[in-house]
Amino acid sequence: MNTIPDLKQTVTKYKFSGLWRLMDGYRWQYLIAIISMGLAAVAGSALYILLGKFVDDVLPAANMRQLLPLVSLGLIGLALTQGAFTFIGGRLAAQTAENIARTLRNYLYDHIQQLSFTYHDQSQTGELLQRTTSDVDTMRRMFAEQAIGIGRISLLFVVNFTALLTLNVRLAFISVIIIPIVLMISLFFFFKIGKAYEAFQEQEAVLSNRLQENLTGVRVVKAFARQAYEIEAFDVENREKWGRGRRLTLMHAFYWPTTDMLCGTQMVAAFFFAGVMAVHGEITAGMYVAYVGLVVQIIWPIRNLGRLVADVSTGFVSFGRVQTVIKEIKEPMVEGTAVTADRLHGAVTFDDVHFAYENEKEHALHGISFTVKPGKKIALMGSTGSGKTSLVNLLPRFYECSNGRITLDGVDLKRYPRAFLREQIGIVMQEPFLFSTSIRNNISYGVNHAVTDEEMFAAAKAAAVHEVILSFPDGYETMVGERGVTLSGGQKQRITLARTILCDPGLLILDDATSAVDTETDEVIRFALEKLMQNRTTFIIAHRIQTVMDADLILMLENGRIIQRGTHKELLTQEGTYRQIYDLQSRIEEELQTELGELIIEN
Ligand code: GTP
Ligand code: MG
């Protein structure tokens, strides 16, 4: 794997210095590209000067026939040199730009993955997608086309203007009167286009967010028959993007004819003036020929220069957008002073822990305190939104508690490197997520080493999903998601369970891991997990009494507070929510049994 350089240093106050740092390692290539372009320019100018000499000195000469092949050879040679250097320069520049873009994309991807849960809670996927793709591409274009173009044209100008000066000083200055005006206009457009492009990109982000969300939620849209509403809403955003895009094109549309007219006028005036000078014998016919060529070589590039300068603004805007992502602080993964053992024992204490999500006034957890001995099973119950997920998410340090202290094996959680915690703590998340790859790859996702079939099957069996997988035609090679089968909610849950089991974590968290599974399968899983949970601290979040009744400690949560705690037996002796749930669930069970009994008797 390529090592990814740290591009944090490209976040600077001035964009120029940031871009300069971004070119770290590529500057030589880039310089050679510009020099090649310059050499091509020299060859081009020499071509016209030689042509002038040809008209003035060769054509009238007595030995014209002998000189002709030599001059032709010279002209062809110069044309070839110009082409070759243009090719080399263009290729090098494009290559450099591609490399910079690739590095930047890799860096951004890596960086985004290392940002905190809090950042991802608050940022939109479509927006991040756009910054890693479209914005990086705009920057690539800036390096490949605009920056190199500006370098090339500046060299072209210096070379050709010097050549013009050698022809005739007065003419040389007359031919470039327009340039400062064109540059001023370009600078004006630089700011205008920059602003318009920023607005355009912002709107594009809104649109890609909308698209991304609607495609992800397309089933909901269809289920509620809200297509018309969604199309309307999409059209509104799309129209806005169209409008902003049109403003941008209009600016270009104004810019081009204005500069074209100015440049055209300049050329005609220059040709006319030089023509008059030629008629008056101030310059020779050959000089006139050379002059015309050189003026064309200066004026058209200057017209392009204006456009390039104006377009650089889009690269700057995109760079700014990329910088805002780079600026975000990464979650430190390996920082921490705790001496990390090979394996956690799994003693957990919460000591008066409070926690609030970013930008939320209301705390999600209030004064949570409890102790778990290694290898014990602890169950969390409570109504929806009571804080169960928030509580367990503190353990792998997805979020940091705001007050109080959590210790793991007697050491403050904050002293453990996050990488260690996430390696040691296996979590089956409430919302199962599978990647669009084979079931095998999904199950072995969490482990770095090669996995044998036996290990894989054992994990799948513990999650009661082995048989299900074998029932698919491709077995473990079955593709999941967009490119393959669509799994049921319960199947997905069990595959994510197998994925976590395979990691053999020191501490296991099951966040509602069997909520989408029928009671019977739940029992099978529970039985299979029984062995796995031995000597391994396990947090179980569940709603069924059967799932939690054998836990060593049950915590009942309500509005972020522990309202009841104890073992199943202890809690049954208390008046309270646990008893109520128990009564309710066993009453249903009883009723079912009775009904079932009646049915059997009837038949
Ligand atoms: P269920 O999974 O539905 O059984 O609920 P839970 O007990 O797991 O609740 P959870 O811990 O997810 O939520 C507790 C409170 O925190 C609720 O009021 C949520 O609205 C809030 N909450 C959960 N996740 C986030 C989050 O990412 N950001 C913010 N701001 N609030 C959150
Ligand atoms: Mg939850």
JSON list of C-alpha atoms and ligand atoms in Angstrom, two decimals, residues 383-390 392 430-431 511-512 541 543, ligand 2:
[
{"chain": "A", "resi": 383, "resn": "SER", "atom": "CA", "xyz": [-37.79, 1.98, 26.54]},
{"chain": "A", "resi": 384, "resn": "THR", "atom": "CA", "xyz": [-36.71, 3.35, 23.20]},
{"chain": "A", "resi": 385, "resn": "GLY", "atom": "CA", "xyz": [-34.58, 6.47, 23.49]},
{"chain": "A", "resi": 386, "resn": "SER", "atom": "CA", "xyz": [-33.66, 5.68, 27.09]},
{"chain": "A", "resi": 387, "resn": "GLY", "atom": "CA", "xyz": [-29.92, 5.78, 26.35]},
{"chain": "A", "resi": 388, "resn": "LYS", "atom": "CA", "xyz": [-28.88, 2.14, 25.98]},
{"chain": "A", "resi": 389, "resn": "THR", "atom": "CA", "xyz": [-27.00, 2.60, 22.72]},
{"chain": "A", "resi": 390, "resn": "SER", "atom": "CA", "xyz": [-25.49, 5.85, 23.97]},
{"chain": "A", "resi": 392, "resn": "VAL", "atom": "CA", "xyz": [-22.45, 1.17, 25.19]},
{"chain": "A", "resi": 430, "resn": "GLN", "atom": "CA", "xyz": [-28.25, -1.95, 16.31]},
{"chain": "A", "resi": 431, "resn": "GLU", "atom": "CA", "xyz": [-28.53, -1.24, 12.60]},
{"chain": "A", "resi": 511, "resn": "ASP", "atom": "CA", "xyz": [-26.98, -3.90, 20.79]},
{"chain": "A", "resi": 512, "resn": "ASP", "atom": "CA", "xyz": [-30.38, -5.37, 20.13]},
{"chain": "A", "resi": 541, "resn": "ILE", "atom": "CA", "xyz": [-29.28, -4.85, 25.03]},
{"chain": "A", "resi": 543, "resn": "HIS", "atom": "CA", "xyz": [-36.32, -6.25, 24.98]},
{"chain": "B", "resi": 2, "resn": "MG", "atom": "MG", "xyz": [-30.44, 1.83, 20.68]}
]
